PDB file of C-alpha atoms and ligand atoms in Angstrom:
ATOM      1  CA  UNK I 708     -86.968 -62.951 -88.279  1.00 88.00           C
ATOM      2  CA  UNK I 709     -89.621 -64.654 -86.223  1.00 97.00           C
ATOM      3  CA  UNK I 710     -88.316 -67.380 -83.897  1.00 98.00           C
ATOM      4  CA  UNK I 711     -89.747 -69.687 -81.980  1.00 98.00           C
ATOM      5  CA  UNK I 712     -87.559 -71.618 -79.232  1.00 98.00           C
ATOM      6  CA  UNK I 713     -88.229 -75.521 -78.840  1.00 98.00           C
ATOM      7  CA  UNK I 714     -87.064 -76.386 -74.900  1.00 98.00           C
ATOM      8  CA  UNK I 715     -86.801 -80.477 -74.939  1.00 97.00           C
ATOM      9  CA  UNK I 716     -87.692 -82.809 -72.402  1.00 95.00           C
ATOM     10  CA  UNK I 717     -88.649 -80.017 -69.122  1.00 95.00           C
ATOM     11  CA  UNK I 718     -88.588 -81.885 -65.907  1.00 94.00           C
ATOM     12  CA  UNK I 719     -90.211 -79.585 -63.546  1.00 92.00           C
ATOM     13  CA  UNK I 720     -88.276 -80.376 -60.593  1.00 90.00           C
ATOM     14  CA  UNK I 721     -84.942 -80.254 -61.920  1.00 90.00           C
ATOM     15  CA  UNK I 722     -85.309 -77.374 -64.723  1.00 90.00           C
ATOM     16  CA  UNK I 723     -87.472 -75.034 -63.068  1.00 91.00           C
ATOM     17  CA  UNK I 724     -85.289 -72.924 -63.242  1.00 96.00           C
ATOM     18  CA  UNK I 725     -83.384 -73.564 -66.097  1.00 97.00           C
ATOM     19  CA  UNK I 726     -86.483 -73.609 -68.596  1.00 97.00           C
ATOM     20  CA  UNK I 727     -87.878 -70.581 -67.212  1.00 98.00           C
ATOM     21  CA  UNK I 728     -84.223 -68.788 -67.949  1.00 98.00           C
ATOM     22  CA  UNK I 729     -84.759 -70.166 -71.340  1.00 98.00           C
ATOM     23  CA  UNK I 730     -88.194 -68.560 -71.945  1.00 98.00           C
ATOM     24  CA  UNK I 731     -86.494 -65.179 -70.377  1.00 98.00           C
ATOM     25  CA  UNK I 732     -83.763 -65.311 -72.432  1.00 98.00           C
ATOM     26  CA  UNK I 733     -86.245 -66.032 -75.504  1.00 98.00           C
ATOM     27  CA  UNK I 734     -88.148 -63.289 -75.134  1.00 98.00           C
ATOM     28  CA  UNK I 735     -85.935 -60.315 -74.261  1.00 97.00           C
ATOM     29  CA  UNK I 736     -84.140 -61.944 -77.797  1.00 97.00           C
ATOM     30  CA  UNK I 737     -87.253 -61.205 -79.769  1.00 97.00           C
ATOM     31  CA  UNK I 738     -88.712 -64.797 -80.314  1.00 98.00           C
ATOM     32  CA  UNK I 739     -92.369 -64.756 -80.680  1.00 98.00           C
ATOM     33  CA  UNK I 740     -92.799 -67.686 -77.837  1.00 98.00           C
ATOM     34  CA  UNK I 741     -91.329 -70.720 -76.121  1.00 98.00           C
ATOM     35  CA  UNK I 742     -92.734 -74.710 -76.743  1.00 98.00           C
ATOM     36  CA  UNK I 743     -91.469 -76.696 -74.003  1.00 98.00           C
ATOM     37  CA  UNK I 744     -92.105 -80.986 -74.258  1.00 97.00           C
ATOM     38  CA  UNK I 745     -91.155 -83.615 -71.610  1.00 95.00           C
ATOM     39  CA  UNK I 746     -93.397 -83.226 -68.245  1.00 96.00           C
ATOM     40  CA  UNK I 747     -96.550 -80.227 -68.520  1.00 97.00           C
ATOM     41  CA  UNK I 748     -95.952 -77.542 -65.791  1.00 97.00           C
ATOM     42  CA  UNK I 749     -98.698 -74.898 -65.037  1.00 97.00           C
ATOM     43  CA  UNK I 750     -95.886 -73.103 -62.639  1.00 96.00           C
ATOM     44  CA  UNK I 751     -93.562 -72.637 -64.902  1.00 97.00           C
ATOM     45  CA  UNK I 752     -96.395 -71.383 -67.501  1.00 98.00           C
ATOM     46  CA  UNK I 753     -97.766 -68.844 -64.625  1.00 98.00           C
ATOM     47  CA  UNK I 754     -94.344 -67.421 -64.231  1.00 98.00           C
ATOM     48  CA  UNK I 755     -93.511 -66.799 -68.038  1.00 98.00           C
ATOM     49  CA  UNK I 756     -97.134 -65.168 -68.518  1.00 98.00           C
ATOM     50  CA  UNK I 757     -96.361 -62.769 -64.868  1.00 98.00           C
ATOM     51  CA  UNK I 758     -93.738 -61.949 -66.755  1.00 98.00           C
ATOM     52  CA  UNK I 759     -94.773 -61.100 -70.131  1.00 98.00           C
ATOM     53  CA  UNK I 760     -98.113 -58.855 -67.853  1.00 97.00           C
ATOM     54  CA  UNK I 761     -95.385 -56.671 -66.100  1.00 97.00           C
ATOM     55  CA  UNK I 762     -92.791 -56.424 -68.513  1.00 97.00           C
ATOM     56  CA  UNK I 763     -94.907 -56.585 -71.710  1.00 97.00           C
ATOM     57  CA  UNK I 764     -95.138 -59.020 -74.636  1.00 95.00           C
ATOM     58  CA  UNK I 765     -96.358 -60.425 -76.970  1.00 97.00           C
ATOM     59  CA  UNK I 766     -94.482 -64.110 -76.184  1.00 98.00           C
ATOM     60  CA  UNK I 767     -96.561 -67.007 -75.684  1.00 98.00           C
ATOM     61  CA  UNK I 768     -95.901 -70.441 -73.879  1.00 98.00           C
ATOM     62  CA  UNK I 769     -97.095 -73.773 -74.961  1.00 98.00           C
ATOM     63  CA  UNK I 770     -96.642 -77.530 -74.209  1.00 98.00           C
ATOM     64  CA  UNK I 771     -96.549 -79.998 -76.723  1.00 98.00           C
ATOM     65  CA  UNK I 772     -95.869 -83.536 -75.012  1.00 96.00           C
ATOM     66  CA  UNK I 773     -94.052 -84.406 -78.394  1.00 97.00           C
ATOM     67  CA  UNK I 774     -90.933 -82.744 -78.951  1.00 97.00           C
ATOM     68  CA  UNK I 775     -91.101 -85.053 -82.658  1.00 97.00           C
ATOM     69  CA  UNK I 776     -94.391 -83.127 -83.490  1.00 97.00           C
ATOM     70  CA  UNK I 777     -93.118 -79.839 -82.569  1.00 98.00           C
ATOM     71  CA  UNK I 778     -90.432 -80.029 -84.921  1.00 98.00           C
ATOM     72  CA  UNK I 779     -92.029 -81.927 -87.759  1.00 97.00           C
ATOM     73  CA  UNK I 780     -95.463 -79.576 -87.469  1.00 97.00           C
ATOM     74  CA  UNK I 781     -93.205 -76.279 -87.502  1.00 98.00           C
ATOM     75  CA  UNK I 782     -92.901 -74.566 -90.661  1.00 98.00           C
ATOM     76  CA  UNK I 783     -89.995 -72.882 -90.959  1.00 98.00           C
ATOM     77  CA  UNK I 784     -86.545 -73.656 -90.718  1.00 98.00           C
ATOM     78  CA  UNK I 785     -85.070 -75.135 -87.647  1.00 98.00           C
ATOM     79  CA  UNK I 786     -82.075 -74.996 -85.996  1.00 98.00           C
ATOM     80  CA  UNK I 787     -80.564 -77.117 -83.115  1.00 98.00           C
ATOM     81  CA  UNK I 788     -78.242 -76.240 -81.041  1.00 98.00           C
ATOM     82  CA  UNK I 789     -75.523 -78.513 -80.125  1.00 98.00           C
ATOM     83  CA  UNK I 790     -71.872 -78.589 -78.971  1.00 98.00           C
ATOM     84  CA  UNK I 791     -71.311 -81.544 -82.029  1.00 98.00           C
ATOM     85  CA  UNK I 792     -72.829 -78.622 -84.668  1.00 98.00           C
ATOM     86  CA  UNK I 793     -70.954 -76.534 -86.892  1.00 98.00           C
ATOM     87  CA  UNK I 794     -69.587 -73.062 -85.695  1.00 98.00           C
ATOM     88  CA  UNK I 795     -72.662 -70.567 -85.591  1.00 98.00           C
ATOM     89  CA  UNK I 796     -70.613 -67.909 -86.984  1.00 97.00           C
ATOM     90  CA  UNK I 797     -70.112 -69.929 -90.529  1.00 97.00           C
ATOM     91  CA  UNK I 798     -73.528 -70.851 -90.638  1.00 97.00           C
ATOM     92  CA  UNK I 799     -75.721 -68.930 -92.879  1.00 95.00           C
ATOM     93  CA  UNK I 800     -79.315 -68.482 -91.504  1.00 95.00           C
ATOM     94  CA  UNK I 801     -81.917 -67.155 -94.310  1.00 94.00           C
ATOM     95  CA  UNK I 802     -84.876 -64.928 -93.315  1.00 93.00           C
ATOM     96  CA  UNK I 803     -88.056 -66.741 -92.336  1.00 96.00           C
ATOM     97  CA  UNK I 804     -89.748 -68.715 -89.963  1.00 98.00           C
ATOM     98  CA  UNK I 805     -87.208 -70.846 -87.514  1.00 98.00           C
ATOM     99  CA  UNK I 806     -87.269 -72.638 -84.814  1.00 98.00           C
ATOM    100  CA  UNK I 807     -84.439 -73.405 -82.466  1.00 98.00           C
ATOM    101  CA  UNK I 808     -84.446 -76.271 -80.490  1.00 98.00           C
ATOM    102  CA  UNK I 809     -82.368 -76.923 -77.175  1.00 98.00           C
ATOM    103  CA  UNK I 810     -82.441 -79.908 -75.306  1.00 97.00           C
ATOM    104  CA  UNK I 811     -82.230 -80.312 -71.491  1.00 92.00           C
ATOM    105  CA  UNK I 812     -80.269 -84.452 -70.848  1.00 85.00           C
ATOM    106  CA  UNK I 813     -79.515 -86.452 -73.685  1.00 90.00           C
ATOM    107  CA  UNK I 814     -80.489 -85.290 -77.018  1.00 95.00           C
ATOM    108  CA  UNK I 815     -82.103 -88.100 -78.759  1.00 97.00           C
ATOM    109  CA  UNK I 816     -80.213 -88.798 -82.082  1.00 97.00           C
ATOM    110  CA  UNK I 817     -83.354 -88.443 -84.392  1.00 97.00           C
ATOM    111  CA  UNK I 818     -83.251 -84.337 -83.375  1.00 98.00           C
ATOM    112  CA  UNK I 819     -79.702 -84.008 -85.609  1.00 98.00           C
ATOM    113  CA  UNK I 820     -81.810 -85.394 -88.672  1.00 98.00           C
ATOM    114  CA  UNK I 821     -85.195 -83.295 -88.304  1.00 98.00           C
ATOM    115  CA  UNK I 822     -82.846 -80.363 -87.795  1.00 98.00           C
ATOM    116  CA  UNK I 823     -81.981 -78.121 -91.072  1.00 98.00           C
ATOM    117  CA  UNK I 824     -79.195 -77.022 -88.772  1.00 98.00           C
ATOM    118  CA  UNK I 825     -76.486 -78.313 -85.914  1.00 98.00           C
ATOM    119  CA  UNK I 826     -75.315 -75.319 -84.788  1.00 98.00           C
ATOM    120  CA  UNK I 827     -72.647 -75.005 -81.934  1.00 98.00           C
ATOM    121  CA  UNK I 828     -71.753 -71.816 -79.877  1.00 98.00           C
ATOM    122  CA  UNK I 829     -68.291 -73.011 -79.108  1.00 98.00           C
ATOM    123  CA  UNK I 830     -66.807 -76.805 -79.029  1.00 98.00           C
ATOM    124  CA  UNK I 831     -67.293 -77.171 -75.609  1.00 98.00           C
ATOM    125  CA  UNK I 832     -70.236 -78.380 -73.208  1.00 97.00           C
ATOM    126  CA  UNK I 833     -71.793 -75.536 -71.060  1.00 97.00           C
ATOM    127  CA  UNK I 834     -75.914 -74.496 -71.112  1.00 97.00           C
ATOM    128  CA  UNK I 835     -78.492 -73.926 -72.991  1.00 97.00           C
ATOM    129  CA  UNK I 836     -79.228 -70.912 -71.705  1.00 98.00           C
ATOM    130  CA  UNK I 837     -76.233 -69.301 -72.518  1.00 98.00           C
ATOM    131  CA  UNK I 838     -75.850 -70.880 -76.046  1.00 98.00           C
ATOM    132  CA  UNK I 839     -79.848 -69.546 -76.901  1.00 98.00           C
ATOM    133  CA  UNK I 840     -78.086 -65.865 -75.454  1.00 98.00           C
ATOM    134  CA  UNK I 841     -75.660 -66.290 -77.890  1.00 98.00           C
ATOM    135  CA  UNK I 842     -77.583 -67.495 -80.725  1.00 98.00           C
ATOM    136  CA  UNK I 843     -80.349 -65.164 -80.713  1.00 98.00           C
ATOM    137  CA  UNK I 844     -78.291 -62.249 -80.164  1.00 97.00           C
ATOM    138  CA  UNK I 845     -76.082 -63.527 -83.057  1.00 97.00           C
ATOM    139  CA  UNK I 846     -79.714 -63.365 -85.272  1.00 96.00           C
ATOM    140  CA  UNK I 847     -81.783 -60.700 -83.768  1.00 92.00           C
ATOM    141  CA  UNK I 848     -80.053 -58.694 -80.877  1.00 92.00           C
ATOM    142  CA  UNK I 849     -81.504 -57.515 -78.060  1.00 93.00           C
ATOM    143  CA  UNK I 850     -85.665 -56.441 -78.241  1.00 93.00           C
ATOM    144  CA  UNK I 851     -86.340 -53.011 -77.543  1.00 90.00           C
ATOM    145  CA  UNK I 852     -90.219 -52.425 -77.846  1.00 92.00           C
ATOM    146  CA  UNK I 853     -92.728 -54.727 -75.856  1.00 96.00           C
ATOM    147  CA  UNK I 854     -96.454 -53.903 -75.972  1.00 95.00           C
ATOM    148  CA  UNK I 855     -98.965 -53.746 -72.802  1.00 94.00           C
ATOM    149  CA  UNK I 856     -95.639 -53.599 -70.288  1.00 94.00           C
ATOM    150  CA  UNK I 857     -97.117 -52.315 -67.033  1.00 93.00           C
ATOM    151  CA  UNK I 858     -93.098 -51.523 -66.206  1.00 94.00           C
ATOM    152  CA  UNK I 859     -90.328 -49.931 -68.172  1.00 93.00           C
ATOM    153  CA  UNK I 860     -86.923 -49.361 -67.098  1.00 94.00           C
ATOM    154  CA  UNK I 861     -85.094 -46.380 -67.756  1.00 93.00           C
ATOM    155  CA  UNK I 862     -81.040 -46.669 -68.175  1.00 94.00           C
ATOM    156  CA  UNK I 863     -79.055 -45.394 -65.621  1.00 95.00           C
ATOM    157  CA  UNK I 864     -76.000 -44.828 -64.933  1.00 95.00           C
ATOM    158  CA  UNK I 865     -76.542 -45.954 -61.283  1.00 95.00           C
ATOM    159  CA  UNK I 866     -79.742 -47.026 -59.401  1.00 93.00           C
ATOM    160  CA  UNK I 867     -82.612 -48.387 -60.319  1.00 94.00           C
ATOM    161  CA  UNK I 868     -85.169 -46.047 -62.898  1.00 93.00           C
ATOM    162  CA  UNK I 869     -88.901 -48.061 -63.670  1.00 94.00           C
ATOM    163  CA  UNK I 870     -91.425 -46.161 -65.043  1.00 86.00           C
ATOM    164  CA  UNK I 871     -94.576 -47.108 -64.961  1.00 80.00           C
ATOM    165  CA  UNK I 872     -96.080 -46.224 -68.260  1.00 70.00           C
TER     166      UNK I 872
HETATM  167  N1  SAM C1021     -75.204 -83.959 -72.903  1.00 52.91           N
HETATM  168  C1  SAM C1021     -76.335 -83.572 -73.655  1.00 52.91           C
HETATM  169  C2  SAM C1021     -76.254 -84.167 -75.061  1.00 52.91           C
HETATM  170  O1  SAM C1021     -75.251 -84.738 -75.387  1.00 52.91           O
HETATM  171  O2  SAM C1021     -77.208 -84.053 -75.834  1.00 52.91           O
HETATM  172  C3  SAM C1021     -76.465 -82.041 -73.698  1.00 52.91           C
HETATM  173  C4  SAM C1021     -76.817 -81.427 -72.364  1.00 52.91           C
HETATM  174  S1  SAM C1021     -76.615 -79.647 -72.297  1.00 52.91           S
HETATM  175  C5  SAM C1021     -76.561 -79.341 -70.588  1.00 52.91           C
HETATM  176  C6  SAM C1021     -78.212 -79.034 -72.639  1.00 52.91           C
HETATM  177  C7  SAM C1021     -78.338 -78.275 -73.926  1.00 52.91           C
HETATM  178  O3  SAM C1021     -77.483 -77.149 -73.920  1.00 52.91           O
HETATM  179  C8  SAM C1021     -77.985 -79.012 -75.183  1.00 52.91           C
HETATM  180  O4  SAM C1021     -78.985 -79.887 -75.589  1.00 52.91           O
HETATM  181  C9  SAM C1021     -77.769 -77.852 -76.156  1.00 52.91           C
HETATM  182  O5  SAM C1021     -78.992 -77.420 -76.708  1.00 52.91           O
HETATM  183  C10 SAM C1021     -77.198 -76.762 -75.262  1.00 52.91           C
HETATM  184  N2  SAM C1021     -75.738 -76.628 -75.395  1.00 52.91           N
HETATM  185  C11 SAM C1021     -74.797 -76.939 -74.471  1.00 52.91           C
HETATM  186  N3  SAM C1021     -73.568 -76.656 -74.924  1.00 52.91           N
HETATM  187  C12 SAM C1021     -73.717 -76.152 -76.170  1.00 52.91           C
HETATM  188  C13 SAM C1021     -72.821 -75.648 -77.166  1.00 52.91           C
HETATM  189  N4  SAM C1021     -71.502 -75.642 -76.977  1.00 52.91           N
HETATM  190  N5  SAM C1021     -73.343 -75.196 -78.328  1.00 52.91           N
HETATM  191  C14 SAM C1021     -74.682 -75.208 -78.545  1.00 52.91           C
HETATM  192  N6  SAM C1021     -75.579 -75.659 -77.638  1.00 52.91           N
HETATM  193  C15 SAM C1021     -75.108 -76.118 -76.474  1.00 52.91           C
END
């Protein structure tokens, strides 16, 4: 199904990182691009499109300074995920547009009620990295095909195999 990931509230110097993990993570999943809101940051935009020119795309990035807009313009589903959501496994996603929103601090309250969905990958506080991972491999799996990749790797049982197409 096409996704779209919402990242809330990017502060470039403390989620470098952490964002750009998010827009990995999003597009080895299969979503068709990353919106980030909070603070605009041309590094973190350079890095996702290096990315999708060696490895192959499509994914796009965009910043939207309001996370409110991004959610209330989307049309599609969406689904947030939160530690205080119900158990992704029970929830029943239907095919079609959706976006899933993770935040980076606090999670304004408002988000819960623009959200179709509350979705949590376990009870517990950890990242959202690792509960978009879960989620989107829970929906899609893994993405196998990526056009205009400039490198390929082959599976190996040991080393390192990349083609060069
Ligand atoms: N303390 C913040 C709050 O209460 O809104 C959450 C901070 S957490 C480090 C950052 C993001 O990770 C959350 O907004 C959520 O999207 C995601 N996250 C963390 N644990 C999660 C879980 N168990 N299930 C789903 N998402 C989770």
């Amino acid at each position: 199904m096409p996704v779209t990931v919402l990242r809330m509230g990017h502060r470039p110097q403390r989620d470098k990182r952490v964002t750009t993990h998010c827009a990995l993570v999003a597009r080895a999943f299969g979503a068709e691009g990353i919106i980030y809101s909070g603070v605009k940051d041309p590094k973190f935009e350079e890095t996702i499109h290096k990315v999708v020119g060696s490895w192959g795309g499509p994914f796009f990035v965009r910043y939207e300074k309001s996370w409110r807009k991004a959610i209330r313009e989307f049309k599609g589903k969406k689904a947030h995920l939160t530690m205080y959501g119900l158990p992704f496994e029970e929830v029943h996603i239907p095919k079609g547009n959706l976006l899933v929103i993770v935040g980076a601090e606090k999670v304004p309250g408002e988000v819960y009620s623009l959200a179709d969905y509350n979705i949590a990958i376990g009870s517990q506080p950890h990242s959202e990295i690792a509960a978009l991972a879960v989620f989107l491999y829970h929906i899609s799996g893994v993405k196998e095909e990526f056009d205009g990749a400039r490198l390929r790797i082959t599976p190996s049982i040991r080393g390192k195999k990349v083609n060069i197409p």
